[in-house]
PDB file of N, CA and C and ligand atoms in Angstrom:
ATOM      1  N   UNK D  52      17.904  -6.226   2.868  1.00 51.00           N
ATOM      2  CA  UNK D  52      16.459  -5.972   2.778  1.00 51.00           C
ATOM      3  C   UNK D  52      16.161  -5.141   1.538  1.00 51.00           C
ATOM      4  N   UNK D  53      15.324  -5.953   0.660  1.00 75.00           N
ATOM      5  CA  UNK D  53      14.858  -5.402  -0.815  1.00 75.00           C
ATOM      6  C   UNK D  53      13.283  -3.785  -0.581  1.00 75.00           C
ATOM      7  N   UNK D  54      13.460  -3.671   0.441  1.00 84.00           N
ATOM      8  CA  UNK D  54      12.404  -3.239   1.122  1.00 84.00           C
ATOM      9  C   UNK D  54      11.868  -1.723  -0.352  1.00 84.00           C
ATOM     10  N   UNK D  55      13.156  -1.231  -0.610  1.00 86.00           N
ATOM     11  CA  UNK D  55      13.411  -0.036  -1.337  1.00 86.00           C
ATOM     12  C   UNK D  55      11.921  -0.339  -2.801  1.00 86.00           C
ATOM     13  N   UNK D  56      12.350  -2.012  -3.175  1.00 89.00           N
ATOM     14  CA  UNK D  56      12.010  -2.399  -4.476  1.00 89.00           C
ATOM     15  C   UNK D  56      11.024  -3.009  -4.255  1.00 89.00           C
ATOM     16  N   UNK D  57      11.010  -3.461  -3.358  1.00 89.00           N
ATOM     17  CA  UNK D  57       9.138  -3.879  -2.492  1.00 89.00           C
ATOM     18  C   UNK D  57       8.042  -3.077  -2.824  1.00 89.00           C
ATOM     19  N   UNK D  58       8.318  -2.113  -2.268  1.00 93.00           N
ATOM     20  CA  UNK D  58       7.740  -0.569  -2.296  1.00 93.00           C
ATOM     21  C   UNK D  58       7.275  -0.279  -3.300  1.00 93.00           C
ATOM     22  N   UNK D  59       8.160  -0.265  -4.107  1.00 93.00           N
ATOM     23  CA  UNK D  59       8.149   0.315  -5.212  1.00 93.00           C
ATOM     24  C   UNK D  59       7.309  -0.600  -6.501  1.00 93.00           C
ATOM     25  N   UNK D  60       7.073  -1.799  -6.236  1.00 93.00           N
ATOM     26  CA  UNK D  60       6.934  -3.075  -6.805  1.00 93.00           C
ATOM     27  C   UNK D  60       4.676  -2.632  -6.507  1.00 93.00           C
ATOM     28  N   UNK D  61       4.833  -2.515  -5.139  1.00 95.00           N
ATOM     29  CA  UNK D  61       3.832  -2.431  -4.479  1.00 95.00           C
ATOM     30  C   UNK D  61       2.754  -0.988  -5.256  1.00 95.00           C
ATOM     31  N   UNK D  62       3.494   0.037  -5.137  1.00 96.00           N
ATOM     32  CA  UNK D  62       2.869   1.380  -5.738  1.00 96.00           C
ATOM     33  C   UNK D  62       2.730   0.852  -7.194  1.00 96.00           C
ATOM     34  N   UNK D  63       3.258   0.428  -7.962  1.00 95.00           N
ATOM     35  CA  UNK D  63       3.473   0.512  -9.304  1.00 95.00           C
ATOM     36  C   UNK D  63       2.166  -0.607  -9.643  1.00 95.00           C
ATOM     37  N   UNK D  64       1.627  -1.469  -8.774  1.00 96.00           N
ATOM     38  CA  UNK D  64       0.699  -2.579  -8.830  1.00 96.00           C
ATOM     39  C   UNK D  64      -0.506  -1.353  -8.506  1.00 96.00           C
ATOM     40  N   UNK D  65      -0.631  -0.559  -7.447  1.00 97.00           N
ATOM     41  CA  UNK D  65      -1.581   0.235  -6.861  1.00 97.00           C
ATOM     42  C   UNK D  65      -1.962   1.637  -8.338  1.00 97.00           C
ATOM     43  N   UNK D  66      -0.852   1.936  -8.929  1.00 94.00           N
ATOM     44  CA  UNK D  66      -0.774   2.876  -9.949  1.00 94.00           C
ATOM     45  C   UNK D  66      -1.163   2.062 -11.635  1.00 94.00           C
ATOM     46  N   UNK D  67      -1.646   0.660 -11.532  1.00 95.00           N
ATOM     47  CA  UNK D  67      -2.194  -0.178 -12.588  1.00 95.00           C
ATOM     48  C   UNK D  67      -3.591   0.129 -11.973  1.00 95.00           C
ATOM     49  N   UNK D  68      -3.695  -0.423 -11.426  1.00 94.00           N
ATOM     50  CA  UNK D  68      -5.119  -1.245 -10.745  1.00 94.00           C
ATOM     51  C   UNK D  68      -6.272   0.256 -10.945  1.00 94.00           C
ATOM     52  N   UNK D  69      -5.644   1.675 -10.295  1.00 93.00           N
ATOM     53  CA  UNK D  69      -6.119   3.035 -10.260  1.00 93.00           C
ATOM     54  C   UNK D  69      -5.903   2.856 -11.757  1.00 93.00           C
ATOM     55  N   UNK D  70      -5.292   3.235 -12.500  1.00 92.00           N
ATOM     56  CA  UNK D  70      -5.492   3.403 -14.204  1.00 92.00           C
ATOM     57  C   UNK D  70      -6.633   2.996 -14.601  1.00 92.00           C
ATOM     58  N   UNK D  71      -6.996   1.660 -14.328  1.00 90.00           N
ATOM     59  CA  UNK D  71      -7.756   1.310 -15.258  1.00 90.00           C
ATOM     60  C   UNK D  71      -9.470   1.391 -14.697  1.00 90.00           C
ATOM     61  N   UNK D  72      -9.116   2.631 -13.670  1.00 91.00           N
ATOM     62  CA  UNK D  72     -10.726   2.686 -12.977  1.00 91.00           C
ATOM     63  C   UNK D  72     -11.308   4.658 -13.403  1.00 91.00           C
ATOM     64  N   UNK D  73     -12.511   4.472 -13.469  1.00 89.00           N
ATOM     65  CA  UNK D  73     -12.403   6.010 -14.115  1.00 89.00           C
ATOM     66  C   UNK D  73     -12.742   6.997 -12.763  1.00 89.00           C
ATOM     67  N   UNK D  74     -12.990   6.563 -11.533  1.00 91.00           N
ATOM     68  CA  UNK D  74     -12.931   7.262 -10.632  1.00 91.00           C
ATOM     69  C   UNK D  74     -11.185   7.434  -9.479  1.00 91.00           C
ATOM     70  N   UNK D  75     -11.508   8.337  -8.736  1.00 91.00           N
ATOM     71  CA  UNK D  75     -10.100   8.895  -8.538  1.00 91.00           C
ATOM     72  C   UNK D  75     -10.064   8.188  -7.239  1.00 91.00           C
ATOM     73  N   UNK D  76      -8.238   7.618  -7.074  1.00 95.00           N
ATOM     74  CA  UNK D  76      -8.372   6.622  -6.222  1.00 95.00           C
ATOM     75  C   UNK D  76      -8.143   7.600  -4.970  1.00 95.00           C
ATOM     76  N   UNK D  77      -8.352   7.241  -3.743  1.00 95.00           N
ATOM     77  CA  UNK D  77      -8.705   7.558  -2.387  1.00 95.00           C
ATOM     78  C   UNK D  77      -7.703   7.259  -1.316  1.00 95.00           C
ATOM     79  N   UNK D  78      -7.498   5.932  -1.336  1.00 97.00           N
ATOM     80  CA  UNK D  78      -6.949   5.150  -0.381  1.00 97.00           C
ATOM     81  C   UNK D  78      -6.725   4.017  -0.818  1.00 97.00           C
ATOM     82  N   UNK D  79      -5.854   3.046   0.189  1.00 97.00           N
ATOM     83  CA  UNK D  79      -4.915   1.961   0.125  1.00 97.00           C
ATOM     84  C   UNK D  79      -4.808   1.709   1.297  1.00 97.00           C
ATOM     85  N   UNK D  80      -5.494  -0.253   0.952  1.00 98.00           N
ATOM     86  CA  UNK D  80      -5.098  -0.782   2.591  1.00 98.00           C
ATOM     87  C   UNK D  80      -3.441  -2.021   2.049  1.00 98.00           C
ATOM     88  N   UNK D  81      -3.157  -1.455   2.945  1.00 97.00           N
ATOM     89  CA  UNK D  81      -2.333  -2.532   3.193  1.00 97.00           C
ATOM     90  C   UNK D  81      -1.707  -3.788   4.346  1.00 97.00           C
ATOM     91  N   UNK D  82      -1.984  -5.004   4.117  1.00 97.00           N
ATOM     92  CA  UNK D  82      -1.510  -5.691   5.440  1.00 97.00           C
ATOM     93  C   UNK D  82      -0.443  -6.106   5.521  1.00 97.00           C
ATOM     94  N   UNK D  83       0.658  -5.873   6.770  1.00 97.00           N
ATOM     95  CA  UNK D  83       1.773  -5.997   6.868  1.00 97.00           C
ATOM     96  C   UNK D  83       2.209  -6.878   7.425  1.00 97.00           C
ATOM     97  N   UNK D  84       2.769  -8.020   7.213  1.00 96.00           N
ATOM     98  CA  UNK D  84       3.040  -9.144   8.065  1.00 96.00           C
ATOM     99  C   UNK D  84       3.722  -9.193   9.652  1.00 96.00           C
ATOM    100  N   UNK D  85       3.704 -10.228  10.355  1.00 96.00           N
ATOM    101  CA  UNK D  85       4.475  -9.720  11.443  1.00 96.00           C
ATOM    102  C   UNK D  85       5.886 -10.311  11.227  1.00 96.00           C
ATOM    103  N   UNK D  86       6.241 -10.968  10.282  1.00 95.00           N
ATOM    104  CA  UNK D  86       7.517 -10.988  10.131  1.00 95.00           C
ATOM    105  C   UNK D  86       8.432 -10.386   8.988  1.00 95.00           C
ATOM    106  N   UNK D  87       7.292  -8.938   8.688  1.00 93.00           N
ATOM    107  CA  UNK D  87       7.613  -8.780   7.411  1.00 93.00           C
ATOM    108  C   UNK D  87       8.997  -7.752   7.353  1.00 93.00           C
ATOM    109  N   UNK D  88       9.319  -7.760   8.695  1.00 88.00           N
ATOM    110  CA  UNK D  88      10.710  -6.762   8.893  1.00 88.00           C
ATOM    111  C   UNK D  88      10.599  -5.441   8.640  1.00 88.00           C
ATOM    112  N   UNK D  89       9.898  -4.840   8.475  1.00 92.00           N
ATOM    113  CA  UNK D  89       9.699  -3.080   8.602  1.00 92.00           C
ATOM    114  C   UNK D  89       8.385  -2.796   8.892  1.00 92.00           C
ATOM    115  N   UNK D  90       8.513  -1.938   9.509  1.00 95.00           N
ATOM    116  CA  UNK D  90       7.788  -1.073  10.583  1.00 95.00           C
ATOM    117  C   UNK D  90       6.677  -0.544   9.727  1.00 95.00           C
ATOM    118  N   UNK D  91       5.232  -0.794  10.366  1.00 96.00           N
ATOM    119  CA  UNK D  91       4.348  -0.014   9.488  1.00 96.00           C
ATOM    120  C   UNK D  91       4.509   2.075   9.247  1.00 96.00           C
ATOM    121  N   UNK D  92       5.488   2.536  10.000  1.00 96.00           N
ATOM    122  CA  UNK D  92       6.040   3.715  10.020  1.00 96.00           C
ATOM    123  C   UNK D  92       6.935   3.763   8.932  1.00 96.00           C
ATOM    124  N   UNK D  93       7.934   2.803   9.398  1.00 95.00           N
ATOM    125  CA  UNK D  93       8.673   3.155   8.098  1.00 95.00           C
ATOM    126  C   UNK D  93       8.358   2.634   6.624  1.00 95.00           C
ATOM    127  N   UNK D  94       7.456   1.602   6.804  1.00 96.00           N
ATOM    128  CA  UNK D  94       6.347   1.368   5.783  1.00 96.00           C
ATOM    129  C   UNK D  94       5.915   2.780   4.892  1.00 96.00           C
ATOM    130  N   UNK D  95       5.171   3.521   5.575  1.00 96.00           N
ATOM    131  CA  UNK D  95       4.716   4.507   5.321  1.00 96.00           C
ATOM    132  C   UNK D  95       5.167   5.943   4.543  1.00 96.00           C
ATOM    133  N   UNK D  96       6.488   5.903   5.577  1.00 95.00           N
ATOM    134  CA  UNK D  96       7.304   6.518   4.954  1.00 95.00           C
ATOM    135  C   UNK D  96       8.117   6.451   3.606  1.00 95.00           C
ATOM    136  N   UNK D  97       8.673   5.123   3.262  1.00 95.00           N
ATOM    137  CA  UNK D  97       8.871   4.415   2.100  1.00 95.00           C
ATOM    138  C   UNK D  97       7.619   5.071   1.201  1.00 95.00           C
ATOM    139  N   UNK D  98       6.533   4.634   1.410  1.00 96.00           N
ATOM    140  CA  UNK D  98       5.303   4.809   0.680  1.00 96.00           C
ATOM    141  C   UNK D  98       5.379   6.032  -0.015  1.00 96.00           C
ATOM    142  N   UNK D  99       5.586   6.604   0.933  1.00 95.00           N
ATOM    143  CA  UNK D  99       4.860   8.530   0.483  1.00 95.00           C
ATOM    144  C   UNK D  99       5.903   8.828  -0.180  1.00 95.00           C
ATOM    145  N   UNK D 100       7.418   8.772   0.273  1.00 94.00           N
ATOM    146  CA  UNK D 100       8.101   9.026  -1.121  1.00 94.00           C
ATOM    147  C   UNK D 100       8.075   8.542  -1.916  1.00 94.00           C
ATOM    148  N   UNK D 101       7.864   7.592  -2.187  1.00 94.00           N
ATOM    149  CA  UNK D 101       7.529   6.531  -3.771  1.00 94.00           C
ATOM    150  C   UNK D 101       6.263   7.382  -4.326  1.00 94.00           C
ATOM    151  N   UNK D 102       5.843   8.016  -3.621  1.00 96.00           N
ATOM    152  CA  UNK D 102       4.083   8.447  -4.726  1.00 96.00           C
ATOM    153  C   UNK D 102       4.660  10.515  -4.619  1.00 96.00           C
ATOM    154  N   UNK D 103       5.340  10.825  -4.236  1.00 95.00           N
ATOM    155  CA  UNK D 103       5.760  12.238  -4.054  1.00 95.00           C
ATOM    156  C   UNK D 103       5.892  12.248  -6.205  1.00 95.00           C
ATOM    157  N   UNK D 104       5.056  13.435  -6.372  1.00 95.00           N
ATOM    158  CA  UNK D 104       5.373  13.794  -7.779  1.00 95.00           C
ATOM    159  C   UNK D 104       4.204  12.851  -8.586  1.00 95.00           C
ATOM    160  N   UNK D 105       3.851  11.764  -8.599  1.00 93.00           N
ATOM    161  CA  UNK D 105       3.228  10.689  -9.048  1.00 93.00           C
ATOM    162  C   UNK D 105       1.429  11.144  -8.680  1.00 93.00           C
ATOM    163  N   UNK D 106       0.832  10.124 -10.112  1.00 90.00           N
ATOM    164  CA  UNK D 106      -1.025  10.819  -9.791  1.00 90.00           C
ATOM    165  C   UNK D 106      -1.237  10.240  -8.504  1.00 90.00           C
ATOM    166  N   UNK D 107      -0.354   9.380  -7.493  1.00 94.00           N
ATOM    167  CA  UNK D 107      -0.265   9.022  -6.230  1.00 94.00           C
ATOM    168  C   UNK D 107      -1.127   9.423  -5.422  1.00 94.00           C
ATOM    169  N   UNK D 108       0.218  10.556  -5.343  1.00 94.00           N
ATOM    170  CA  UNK D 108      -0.102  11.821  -4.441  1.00 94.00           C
ATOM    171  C   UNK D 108      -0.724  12.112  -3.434  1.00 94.00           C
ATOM    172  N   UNK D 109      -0.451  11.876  -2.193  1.00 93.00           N
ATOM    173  CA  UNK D 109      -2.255  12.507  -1.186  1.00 93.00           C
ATOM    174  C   UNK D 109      -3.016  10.962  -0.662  1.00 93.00           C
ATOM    175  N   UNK D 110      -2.313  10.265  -1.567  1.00 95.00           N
ATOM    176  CA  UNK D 110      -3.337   8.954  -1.217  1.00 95.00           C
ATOM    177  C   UNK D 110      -3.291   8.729   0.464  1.00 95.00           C
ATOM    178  N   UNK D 111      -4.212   8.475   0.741  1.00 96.00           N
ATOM    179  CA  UNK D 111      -4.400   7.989   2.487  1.00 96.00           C
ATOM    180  C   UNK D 111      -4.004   6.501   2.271  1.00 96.00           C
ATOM    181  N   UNK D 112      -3.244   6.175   3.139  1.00 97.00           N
ATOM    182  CA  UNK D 112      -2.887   4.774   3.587  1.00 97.00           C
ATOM    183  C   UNK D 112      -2.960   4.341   4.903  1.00 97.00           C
ATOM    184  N   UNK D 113      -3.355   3.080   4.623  1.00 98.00           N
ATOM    185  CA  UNK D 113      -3.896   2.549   5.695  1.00 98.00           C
ATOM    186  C   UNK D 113      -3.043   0.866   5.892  1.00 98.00           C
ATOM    187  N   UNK D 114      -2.589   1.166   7.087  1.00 98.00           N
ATOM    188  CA  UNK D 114      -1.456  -0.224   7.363  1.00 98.00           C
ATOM    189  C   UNK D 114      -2.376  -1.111   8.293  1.00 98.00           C
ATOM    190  N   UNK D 115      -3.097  -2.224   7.824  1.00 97.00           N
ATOM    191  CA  UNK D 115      -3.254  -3.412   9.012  1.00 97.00           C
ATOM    192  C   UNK D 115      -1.932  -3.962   9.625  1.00 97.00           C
ATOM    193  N   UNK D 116      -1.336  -3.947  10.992  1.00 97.00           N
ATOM    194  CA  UNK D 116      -0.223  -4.748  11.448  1.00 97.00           C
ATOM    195  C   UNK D 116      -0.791  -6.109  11.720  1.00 97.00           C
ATOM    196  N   UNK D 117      -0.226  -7.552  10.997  1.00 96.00           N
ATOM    197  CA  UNK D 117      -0.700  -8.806  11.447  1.00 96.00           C
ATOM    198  C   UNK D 117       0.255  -8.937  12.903  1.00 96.00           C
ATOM    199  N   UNK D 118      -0.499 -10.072  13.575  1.00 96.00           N
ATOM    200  CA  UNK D 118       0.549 -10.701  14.381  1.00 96.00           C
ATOM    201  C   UNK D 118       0.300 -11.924  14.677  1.00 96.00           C
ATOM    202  N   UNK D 119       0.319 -12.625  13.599  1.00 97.00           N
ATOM    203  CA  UNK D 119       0.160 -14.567  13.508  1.00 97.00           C
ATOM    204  C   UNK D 119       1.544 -14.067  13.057  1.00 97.00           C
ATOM    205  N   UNK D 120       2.808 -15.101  13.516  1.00 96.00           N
ATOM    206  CA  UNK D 120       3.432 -15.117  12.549  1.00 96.00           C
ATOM    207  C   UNK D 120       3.657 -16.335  11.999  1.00 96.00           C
ATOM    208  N   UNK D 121       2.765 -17.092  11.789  1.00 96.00           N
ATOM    209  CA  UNK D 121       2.410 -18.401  11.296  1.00 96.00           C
ATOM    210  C   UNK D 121       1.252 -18.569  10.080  1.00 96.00           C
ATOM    211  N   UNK D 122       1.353 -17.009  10.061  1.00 95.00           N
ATOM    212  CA  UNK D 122       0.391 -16.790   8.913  1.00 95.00           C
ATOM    213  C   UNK D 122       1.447 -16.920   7.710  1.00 95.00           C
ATOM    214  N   UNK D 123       0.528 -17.855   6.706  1.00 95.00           N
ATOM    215  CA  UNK D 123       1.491 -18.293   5.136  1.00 95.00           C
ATOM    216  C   UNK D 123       1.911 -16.440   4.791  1.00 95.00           C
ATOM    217  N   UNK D 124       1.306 -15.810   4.866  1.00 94.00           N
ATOM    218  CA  UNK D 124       1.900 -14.374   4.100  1.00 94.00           C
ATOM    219  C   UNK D 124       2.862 -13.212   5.279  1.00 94.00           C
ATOM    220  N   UNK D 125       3.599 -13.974   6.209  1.00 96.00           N
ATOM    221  CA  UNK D 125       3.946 -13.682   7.702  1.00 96.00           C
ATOM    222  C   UNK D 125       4.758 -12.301   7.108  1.00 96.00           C
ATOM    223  N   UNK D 126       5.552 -13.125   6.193  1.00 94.00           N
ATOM    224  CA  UNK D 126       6.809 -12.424   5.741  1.00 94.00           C
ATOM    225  C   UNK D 126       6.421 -10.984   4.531  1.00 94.00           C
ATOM    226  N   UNK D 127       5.203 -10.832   4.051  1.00 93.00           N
ATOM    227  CA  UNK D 127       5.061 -10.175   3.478  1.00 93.00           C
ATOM    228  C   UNK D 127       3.909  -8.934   3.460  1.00 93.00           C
ATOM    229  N   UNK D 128       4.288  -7.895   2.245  1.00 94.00           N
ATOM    230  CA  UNK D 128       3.237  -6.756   2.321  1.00 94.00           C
ATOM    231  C   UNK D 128       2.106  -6.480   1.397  1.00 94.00           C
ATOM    232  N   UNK D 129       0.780  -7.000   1.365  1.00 95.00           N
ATOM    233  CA  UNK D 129      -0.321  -7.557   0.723  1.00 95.00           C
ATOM    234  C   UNK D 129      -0.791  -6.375   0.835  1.00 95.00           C
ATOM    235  N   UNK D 130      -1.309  -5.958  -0.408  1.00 96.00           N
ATOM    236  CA  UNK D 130      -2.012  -5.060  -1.237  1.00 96.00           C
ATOM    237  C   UNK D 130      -3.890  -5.796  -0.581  1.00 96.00           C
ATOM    238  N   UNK D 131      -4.142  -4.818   0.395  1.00 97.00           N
ATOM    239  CA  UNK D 131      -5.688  -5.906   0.813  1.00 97.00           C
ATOM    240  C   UNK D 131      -6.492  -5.171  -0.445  1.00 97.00           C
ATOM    241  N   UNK D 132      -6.857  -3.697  -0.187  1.00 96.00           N
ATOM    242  CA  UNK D 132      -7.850  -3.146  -1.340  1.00 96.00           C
ATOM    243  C   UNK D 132      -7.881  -1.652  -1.244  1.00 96.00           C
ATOM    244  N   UNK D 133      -8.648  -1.307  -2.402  1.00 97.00           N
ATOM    245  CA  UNK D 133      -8.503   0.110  -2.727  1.00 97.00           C
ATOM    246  C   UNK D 133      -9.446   1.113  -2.667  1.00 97.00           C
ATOM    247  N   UNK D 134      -9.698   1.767  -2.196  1.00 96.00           N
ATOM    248  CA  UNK D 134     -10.731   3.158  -2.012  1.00 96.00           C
ATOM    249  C   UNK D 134     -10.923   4.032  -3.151  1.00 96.00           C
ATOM    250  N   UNK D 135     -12.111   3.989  -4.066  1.00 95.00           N
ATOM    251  CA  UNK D 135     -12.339   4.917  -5.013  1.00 95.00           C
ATOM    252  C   UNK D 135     -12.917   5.890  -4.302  1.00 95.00           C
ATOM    253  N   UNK D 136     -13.004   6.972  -5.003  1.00 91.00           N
ATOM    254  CA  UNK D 136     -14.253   8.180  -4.566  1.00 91.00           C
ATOM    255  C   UNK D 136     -15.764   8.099  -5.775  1.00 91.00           C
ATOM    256  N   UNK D 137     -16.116   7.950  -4.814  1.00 82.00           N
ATOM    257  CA  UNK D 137     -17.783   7.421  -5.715  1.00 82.00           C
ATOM    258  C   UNK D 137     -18.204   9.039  -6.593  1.00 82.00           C
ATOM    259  N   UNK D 138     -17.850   9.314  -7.830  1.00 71.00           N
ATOM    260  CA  UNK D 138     -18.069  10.338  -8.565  1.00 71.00           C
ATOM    261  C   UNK D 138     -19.286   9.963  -9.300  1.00 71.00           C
ATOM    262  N   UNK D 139     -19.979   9.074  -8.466  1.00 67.00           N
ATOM    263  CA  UNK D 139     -21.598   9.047  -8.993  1.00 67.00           C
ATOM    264  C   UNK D 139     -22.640   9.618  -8.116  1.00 67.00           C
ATOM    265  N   UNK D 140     -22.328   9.831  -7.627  1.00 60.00           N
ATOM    266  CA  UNK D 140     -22.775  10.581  -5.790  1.00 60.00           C
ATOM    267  C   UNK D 140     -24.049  11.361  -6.187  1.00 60.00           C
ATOM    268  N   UNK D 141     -23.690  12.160  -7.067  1.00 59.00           N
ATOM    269  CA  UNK D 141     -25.129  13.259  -7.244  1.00 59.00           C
ATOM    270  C   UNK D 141     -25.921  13.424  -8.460  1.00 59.00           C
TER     271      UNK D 141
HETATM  272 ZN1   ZN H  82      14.038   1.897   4.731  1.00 64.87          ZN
END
């Protein structure tokens, strides 16, 4: 299980996408397949050390668990979308 480089594959897509936005990112959904072989816990856990040290940091994550597992993306961990903080507010 590549799970280590998944992860890591995953933040590094989440740490583009935040770059190129001028407000500060918030949160991260992610949907987890039901055959995607790790646990939205240990999901999580993976997660937070991958962003420990990184403008990461603090991010709230948020795991949808699927359970089609006949869904085409069964096997995998889909980046759904991202939470800015609206620094236009006032
Ligand atoms: Zn692990």
């Amino acid at each position: 299980m590549h799970e280590q480089s998944l992860i890591k594959n995953l933040v590094e897509k989440i740490h583009l996408l935040a770059s190129s936005e001028s407000d500060r990112l918030v949160a991260a959904r992610l949907r987890l397949g039901a055959l995607a072989h790790i646990s939205a816990e240990h999901l999580r856990e993976h997660f937070e050390r991958e962003i420990i040290g990184t403008p990461l940091e603090g991010l709230r994550l948020q795991i949808e668990e699927q359970s089609d597992i006949h869904h085409a993306e069964a096997q995998e961990i889909i980046l759904d979308s991202l939470e800015f903080e609206d620094s236009h507010g006032d």
